[in-house]
Short mmCIF file of C-alpha atoms and ligand atoms in Angstrom, two decimals:
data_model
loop_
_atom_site.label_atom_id
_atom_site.label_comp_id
_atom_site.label_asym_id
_atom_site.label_seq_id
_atom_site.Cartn_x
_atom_site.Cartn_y
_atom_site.Cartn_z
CA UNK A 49 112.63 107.77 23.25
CA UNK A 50 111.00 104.64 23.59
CA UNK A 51 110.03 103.18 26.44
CA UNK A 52 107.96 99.11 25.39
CA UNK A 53 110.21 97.03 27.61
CA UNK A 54 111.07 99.48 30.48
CA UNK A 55 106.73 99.24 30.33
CA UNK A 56 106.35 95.72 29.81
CA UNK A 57 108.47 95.04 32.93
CA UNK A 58 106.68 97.51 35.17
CA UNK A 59 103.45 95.96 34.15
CA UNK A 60 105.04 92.41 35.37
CA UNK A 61 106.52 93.57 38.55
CA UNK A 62 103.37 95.58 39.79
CA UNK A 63 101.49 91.97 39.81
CA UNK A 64 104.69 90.30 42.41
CA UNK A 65 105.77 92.98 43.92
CA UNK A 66 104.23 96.15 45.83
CA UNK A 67 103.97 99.13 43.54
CA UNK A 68 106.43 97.12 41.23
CA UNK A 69 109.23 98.53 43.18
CA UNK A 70 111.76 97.79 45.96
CA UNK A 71 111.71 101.32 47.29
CA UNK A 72 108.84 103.29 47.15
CA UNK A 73 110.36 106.48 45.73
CA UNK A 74 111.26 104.54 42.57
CA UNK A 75 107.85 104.11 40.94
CA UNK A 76 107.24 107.71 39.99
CA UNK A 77 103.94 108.26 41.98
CA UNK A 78 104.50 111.92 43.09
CA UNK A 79 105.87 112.65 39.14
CA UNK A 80 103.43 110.64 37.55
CA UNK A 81 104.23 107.95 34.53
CA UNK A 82 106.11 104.96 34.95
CA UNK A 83 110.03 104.87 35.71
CA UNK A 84 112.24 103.57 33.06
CA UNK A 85 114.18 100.14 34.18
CA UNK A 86 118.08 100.20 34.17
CA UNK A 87 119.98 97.94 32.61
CA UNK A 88 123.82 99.38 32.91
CA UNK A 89 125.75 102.34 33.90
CA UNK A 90 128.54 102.97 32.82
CA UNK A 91 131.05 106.27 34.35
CA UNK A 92 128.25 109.33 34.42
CA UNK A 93 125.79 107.87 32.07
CA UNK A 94 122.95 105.13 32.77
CA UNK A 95 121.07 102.95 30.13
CA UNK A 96 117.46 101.84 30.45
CA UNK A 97 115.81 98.44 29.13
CA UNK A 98 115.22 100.02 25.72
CA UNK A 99 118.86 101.65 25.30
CA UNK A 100 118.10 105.04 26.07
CA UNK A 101 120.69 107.10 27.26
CA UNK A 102 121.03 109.45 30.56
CA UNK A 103 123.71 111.66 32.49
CA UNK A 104 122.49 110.26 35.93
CA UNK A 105 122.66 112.90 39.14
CA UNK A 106 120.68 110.06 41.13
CA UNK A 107 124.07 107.95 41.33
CA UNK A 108 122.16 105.12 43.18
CA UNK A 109 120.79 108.14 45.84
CA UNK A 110 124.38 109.23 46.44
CA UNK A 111 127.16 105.89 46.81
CA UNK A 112 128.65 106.04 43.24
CA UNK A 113 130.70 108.94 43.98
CA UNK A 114 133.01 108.12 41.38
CA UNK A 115 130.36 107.14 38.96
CA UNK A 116 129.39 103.82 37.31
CA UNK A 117 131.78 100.75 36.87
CA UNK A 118 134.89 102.55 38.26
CA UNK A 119 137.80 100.62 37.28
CA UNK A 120 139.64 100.47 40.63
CA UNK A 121 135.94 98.97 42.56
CA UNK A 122 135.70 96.63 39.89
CA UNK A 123 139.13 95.08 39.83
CA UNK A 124 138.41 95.13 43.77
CA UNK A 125 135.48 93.16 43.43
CA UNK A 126 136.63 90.75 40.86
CA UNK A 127 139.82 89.70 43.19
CA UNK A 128 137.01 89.48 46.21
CA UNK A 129 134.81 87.11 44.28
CA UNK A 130 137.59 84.77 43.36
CA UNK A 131 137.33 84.14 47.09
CA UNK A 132 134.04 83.64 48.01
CA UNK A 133 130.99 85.51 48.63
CA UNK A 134 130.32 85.54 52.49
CA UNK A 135 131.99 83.80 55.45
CA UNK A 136 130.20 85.26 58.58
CA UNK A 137 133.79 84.97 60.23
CA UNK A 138 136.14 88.17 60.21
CA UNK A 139 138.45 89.02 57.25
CA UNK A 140 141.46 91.32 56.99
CA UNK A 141 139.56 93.31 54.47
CA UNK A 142 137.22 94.06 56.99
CA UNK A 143 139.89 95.52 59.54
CA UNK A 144 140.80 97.32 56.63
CA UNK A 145 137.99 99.06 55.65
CA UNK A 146 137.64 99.66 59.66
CA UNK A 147 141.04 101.28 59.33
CA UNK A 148 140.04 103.43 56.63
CA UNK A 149 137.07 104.83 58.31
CA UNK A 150 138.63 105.77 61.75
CA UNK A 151 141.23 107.46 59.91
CA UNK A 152 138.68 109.94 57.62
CA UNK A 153 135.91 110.36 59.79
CA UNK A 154 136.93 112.59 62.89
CA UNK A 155 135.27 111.56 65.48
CA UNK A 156 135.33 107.76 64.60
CA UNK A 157 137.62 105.61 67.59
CA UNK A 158 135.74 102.20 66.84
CA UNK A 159 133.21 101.54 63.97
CA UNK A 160 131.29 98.68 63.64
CA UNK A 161 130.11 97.61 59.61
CA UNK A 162 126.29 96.33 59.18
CA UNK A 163 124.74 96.61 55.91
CA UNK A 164 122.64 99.76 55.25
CA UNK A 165 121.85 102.80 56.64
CA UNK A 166 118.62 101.60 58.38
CA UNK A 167 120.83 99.25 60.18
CA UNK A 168 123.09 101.77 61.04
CA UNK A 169 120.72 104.04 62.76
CA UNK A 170 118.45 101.92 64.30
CA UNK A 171 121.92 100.10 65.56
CA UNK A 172 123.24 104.03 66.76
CA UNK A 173 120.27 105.00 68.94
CA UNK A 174 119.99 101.56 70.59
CA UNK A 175 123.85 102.04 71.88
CA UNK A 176 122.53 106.03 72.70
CA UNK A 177 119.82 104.38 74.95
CA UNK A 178 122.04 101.85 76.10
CA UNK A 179 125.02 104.05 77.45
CA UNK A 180 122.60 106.90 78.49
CA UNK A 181 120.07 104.33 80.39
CA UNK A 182 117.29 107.14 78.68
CA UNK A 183 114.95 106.20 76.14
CA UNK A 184 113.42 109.69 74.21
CA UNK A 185 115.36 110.19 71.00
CA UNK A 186 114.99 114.22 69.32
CA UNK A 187 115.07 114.16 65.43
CA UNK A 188 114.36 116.85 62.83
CA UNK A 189 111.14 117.13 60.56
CA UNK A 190 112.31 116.00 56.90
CA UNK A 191 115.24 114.41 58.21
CA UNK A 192 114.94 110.39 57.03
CA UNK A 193 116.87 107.69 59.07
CA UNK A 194 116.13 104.72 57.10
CA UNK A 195 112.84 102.72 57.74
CA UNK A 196 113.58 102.59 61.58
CA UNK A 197 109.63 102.21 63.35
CA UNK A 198 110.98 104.74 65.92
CA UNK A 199 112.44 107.37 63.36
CA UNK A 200 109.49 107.42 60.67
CA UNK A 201 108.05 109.90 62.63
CA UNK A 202 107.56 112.83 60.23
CA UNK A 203 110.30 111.54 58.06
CA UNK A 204 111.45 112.85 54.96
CA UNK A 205 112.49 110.94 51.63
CA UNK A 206 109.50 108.77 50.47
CA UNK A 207 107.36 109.29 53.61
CA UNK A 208 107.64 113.12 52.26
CA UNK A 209 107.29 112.46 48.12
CA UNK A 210 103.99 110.36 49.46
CA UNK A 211 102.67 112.32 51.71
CA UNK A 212 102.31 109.98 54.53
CA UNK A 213 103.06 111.74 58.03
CA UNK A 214 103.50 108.83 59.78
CA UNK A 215 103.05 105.07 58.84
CA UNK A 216 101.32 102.22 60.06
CA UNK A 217 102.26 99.77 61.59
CA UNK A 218 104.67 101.21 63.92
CA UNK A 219 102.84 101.15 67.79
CA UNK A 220 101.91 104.32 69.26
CA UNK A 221 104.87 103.46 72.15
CA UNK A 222 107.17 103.93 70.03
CA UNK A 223 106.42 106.79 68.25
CA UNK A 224 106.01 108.29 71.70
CA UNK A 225 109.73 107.68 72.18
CA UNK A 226 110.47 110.23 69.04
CA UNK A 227 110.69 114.12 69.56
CA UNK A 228 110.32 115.30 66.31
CA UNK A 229 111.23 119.12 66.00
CA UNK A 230 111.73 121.88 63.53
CA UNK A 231 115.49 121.52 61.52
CA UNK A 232 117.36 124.58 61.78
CA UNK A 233 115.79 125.21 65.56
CA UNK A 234 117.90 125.68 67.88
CA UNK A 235 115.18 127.24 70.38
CA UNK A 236 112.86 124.34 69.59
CA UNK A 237 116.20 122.19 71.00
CA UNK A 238 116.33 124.18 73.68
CA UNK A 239 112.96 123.87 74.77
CA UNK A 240 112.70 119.82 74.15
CA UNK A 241 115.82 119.61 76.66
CA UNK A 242 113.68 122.12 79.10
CA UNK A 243 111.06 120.04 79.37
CA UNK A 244 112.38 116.51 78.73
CA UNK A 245 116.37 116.65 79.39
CA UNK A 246 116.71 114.38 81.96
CA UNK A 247 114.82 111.67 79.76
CA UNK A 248 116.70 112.31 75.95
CA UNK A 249 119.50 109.68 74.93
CA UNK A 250 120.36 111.40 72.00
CA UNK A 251 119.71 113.85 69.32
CA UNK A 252 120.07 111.68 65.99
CA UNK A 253 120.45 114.94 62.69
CA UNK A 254 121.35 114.54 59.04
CA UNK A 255 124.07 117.76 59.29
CA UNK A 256 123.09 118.25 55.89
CA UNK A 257 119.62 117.33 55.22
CA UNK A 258 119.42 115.31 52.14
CA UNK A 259 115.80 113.68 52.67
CA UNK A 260 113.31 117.18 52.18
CA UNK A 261 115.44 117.40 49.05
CA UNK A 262 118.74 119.49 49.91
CA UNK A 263 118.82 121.68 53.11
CA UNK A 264 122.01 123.14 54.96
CA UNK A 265 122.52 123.74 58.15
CA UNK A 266 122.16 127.06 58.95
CA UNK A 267 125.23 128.85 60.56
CA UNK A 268 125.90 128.03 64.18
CA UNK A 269 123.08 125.43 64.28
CA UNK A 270 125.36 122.48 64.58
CA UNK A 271 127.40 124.11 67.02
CA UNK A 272 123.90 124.48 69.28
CA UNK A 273 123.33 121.02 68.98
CA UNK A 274 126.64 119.79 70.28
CA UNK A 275 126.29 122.02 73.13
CA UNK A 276 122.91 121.52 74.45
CA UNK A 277 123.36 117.84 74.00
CA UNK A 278 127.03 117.79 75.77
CA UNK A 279 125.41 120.75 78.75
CA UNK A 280 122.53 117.74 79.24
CA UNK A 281 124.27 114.75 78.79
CA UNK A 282 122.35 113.42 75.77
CA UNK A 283 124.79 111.50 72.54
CA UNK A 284 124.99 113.70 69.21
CA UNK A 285 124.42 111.38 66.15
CA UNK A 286 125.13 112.73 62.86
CA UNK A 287 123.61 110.47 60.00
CA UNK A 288 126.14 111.07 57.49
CA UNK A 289 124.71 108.26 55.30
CA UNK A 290 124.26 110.83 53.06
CA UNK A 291 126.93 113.35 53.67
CA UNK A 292 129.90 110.88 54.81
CA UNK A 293 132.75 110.85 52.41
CA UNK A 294 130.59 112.85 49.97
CA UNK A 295 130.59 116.99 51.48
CA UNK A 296 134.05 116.25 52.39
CA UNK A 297 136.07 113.17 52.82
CA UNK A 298 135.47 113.68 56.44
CA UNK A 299 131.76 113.81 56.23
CA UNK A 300 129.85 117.06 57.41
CA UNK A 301 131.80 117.11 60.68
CA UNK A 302 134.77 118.07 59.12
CA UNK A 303 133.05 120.56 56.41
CA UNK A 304 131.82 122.37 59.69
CA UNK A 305 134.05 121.12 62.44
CA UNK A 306 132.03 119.38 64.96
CA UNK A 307 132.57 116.29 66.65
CA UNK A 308 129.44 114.34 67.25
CA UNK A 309 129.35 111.15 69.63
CA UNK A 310 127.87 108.85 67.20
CA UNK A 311 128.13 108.63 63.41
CA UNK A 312 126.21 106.65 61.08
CA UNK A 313 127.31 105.84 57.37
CA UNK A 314 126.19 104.14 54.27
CA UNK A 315 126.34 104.66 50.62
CA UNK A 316 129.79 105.42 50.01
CA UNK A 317 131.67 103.22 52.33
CA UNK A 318 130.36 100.34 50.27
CA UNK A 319 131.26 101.85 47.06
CA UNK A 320 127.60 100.84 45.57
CA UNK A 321 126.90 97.67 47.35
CA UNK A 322 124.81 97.04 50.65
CA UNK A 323 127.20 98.18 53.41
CA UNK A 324 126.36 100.67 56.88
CA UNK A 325 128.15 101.50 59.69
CA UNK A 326 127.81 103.43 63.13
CA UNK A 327 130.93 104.29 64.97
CA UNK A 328 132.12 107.09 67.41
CA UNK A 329 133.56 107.26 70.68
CA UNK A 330 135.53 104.56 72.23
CA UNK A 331 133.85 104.55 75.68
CA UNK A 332 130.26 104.66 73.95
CA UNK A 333 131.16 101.60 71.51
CA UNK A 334 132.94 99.49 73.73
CA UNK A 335 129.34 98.73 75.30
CA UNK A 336 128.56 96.73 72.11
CA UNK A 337 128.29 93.35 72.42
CA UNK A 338 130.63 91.40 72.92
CA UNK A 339 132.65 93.62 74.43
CA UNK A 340 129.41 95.12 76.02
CA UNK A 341 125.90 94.26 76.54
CA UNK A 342 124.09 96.31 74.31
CA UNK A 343 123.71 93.57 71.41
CA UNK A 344 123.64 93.77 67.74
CA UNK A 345 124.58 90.95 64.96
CA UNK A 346 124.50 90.37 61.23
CA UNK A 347 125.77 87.24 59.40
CA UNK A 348 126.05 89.48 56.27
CA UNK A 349 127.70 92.24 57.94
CA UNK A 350 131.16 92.93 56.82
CA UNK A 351 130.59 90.81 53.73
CA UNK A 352 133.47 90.22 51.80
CA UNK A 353 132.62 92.17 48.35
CA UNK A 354 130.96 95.20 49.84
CA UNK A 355 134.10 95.41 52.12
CA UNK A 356 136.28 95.39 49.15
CA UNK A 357 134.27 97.78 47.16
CA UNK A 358 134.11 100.40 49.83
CA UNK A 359 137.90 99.79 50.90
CA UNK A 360 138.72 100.63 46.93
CA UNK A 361 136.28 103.58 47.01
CA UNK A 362 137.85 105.09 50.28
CA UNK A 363 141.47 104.56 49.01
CA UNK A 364 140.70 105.78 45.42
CA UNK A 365 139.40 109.23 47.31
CA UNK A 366 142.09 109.58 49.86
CA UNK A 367 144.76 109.10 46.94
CA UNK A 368 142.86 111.63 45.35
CA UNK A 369 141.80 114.53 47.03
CA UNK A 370 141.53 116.76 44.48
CA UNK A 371 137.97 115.19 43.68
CA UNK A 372 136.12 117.11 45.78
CA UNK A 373 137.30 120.21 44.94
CA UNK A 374 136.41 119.00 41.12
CA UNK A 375 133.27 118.00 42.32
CA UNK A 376 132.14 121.58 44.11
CA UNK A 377 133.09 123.53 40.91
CA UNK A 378 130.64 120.98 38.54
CA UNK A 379 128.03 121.56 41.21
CA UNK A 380 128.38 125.15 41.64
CA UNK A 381 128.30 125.54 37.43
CA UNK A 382 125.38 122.94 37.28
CA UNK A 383 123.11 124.52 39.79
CA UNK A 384 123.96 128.16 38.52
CA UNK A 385 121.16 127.16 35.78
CA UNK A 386 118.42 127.72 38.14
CA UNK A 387 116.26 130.77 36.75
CA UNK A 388 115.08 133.52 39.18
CA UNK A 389 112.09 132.05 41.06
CA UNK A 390 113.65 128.54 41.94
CA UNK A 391 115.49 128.61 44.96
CA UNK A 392 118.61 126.36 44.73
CA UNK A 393 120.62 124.87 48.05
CA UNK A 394 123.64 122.64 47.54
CA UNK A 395 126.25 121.42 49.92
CA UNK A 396 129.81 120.34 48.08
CA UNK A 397 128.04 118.16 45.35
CA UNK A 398 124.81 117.71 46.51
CA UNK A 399 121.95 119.80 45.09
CA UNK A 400 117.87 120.60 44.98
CA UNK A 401 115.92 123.08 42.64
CA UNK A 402 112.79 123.94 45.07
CA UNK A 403 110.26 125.45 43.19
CA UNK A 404 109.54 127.57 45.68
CA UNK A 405 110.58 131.56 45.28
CA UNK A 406 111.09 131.53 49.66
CA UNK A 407 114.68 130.26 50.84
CA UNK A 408 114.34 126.57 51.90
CA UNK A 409 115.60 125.58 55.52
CA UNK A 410 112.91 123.31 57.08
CA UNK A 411 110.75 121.00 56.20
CA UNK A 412 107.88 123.47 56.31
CA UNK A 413 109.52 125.95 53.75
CA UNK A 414 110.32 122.79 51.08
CA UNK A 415 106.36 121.49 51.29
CA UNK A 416 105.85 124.90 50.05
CA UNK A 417 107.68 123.84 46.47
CA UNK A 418 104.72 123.36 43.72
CA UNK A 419 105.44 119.91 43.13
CA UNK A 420 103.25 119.99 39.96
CA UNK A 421 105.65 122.25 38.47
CA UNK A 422 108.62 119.71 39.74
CA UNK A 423 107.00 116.94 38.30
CA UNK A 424 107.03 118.55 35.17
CA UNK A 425 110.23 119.97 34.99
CA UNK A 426 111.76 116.26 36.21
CA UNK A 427 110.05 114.59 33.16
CA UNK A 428 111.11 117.38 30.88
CA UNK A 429 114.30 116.62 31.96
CA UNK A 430 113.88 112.99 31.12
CA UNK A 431 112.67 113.67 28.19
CA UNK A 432 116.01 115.38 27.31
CA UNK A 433 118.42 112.25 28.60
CA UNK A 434 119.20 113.86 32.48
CA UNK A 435 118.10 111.82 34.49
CA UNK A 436 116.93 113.34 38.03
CA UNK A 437 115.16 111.66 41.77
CA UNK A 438 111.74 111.86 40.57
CA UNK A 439 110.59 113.31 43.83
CA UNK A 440 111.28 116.83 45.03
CA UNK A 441 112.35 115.68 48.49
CA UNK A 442 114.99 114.18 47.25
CA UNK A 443 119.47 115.88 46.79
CA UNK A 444 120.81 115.54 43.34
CA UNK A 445 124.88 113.97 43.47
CA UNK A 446 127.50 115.13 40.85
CA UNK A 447 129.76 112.24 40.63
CA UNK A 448 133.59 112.24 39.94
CA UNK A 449 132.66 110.94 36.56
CA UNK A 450 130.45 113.65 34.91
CA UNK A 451 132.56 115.36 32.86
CA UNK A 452 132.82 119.15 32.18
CA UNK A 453 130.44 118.41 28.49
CA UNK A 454 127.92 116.47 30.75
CA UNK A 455 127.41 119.84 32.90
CA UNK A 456 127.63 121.81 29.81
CA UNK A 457 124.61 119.47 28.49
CA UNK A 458 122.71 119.24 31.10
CA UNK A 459 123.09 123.43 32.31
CA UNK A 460 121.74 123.56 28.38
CA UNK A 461 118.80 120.99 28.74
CA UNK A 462 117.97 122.52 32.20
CA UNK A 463 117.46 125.85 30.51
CA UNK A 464 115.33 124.54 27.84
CA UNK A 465 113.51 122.34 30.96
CA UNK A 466 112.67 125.55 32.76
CA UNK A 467 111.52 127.25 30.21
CA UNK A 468 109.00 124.35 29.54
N1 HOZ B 773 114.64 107.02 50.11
C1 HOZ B 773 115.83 106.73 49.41
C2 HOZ B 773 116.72 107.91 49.22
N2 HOZ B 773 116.59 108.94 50.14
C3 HOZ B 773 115.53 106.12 48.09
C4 HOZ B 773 115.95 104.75 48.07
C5 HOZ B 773 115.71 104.02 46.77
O1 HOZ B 773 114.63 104.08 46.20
O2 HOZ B 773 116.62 103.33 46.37
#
């Protein structure tokens, strides 16, 4: 491979713009060298600036569940752009896609769209503290929530891959609104609602963490959590940005059957363009303004393409359920690869290799993964066209569109990887 453009471009964008990145996880620090630059995708397979070739399992961190350039989310988007590109006024489509969600996600009565995931939890613990009148919000070590000041607290994702515990520039006040506690805890819980219950709007919990890399929920765990919070009269908000339409077409809570208050979503609804939403109970969301006082607002929210995108994305999967079960099977085969000595957790089709030997199922047990030896595995893999999240606190996504000779590859370039 050759890499003189992808290079020539990262030198340029380091001088304009911080790190030469939009998102910090992109510019390789925690894997070392310099991260190629995409120019097209195209089903299972991405292209950099100089025409290399990869079988992506980043999928845009998780939204292009059916792969690049799906034929149904493009024609979508073409009819959408024959009509403009933004209104800030409400469209059918967006009623639609509304629709769409209430009918999937379980707990879901009224959902409001906004256009990432940030947006979506920083939108779903202001209506927590609004309807509770309480201000503490619990969260989980690892667990990432989007760059909300409040939520960085020990956050996973980049925070994690960089090493920073928690960032500047949030004030002290409002980290001192955060609980962060152990995942996978439920006497940590316990004891936070002991001490503080009368105080705790909500617990806000990735059901299946994707941000310390892939960790499940260990059995009974989100049961505990729905309890305690329901016994103290705290709001339940699963962040399925990750998880929603992806572990199930329900989302985690209806892989494991629980019915938070609050749900925040991302990635998939928008079908690979900027879209969020939080939604949940009726009583809870009918205090957002205007039809309550707890206020949020977005002119781009609801925006016309990302709408129609997401709308084709949700349809394509509800027409065709028989994509997740595709989807488990590729994972299960893919991540069967692992040698002894790397221990492996997936959820549906997301995926991590720790390198770690001890079961991962907190944030403590995945800092314990020799990231050296990740860094070299993920540029061994690289070097062999599979493309990985260059960060071990990061999931891998199988997509609809890897096919059964991409997992054949890649199981045969993982092997070779390993035993590099
Ligand atoms: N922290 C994001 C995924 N967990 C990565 C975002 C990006 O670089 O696009």
């Amino acid at each position: 491979m050759t890499h003189s453009k992808s290079e020539e471009l990262f030198r340029r964008a380091q001088e304009i713009i911080p790190g030469g990145v939009n998102s910090p996880v992109r510019a390789y620090r925690s894997v070392g060298g310099n991260p190629p630059f995409i120019a097209r995708g195209e089903g299972s397979h991405i292209f950099d600036a100089d025409d290399n070739e990869y079988i992506d399992y980043v999928g845009s961190w998780g939204p292009l569940l059916l792969g690049h350039r799906h034929p149904e989310i493009l024609s979508a988007l073409e009819k959408a752009l024959a009509n403009g590109t933004s209104f800030g006024a409400p469209t059918g489509q967006e009623v639609e896609l509304a629709a769409a969600i209430c009918d999937a996600v379980p707990s879901i009565e009224m959902v409001r769209l906004v256009n990432s995931g940030t947006e979506a939890t920083m939108s779903a613990i202001r209506v927590a503290r609004g309807f509770t009148g309480r201000d503490l919000i619990v969260k989980f070590e690892g667990c990432y929530h989007g760059h909300v000041d409040s939520l960085l607290v020990k956050a996973g994702s980049g925070l994690a891959t960089l090493g920073i515990a928690d960032t500047q520039g949030v004030p002290k006040a409002f980290c001192d609104t955060t609980l962060a506690l152990p995942y996978n805890s439920t006497d940590a819980v316990e004891q936070a609602f002991r001490e503080h219950g009368q105080q705790i709007a909500a617990v806000i919990v990735e059901p299946v963490v994707g941000n310390m890399g892939c960790v499940p929920p260990q059995t009974g765990y989100l049961e505990a959590l729905r309890e305690i919070t329901a016994r103290h009269g705290a709001l339940l908000i699963f962040d399925e940005v990750m998880t929603g339409f992806r572990v199930a077409f329900g989302g985690a809570q209806e892989r494991f059957g629980i019915r938070p208050d609050l749900t925040t979503l991302g990635k998939v609804i928008g079908g690979g363009l900027p879209v969020g939403a939080y939604g949940g109970r009726r009583d809870i969301m009918s205090r957002v303004a205007p039809s309550g006082p707890i206020y949020q607002a977005g002119t781009l929210s609801g925006n016309p393409l990302a709408v129609a995108a997401g709308l084709a994305m949700l349809r394509h999967l509800k027409a065709h359920p028989e994509v997740y079960s595709q989807l488990e099977a590729r994972a299960a085969k893919l991540c069967s690869s692992a040698p002894a000595g790397i221990a492996v957790n997936r959820v549906g089709s997301m995926f991590t290799f720790f390198f770690t030997d001890r079961p991962v199922t907190d944030y403590e047990s995945a800092k314990r993964s020799d990231t050296g030896r990740f860094g070299r595995f993920f540029h061994a893999m690289l070097e062999r066209g599979i493309y990985l999240a260059p960060s071990q606190f990061e999931a891998a996504f199988v997509s609809a569109a890897h096919t059964e000779e991409d997992i054949r590859k890649t199981v045969a370039e993982a092997q070779e990887a390993f035993n590099a």
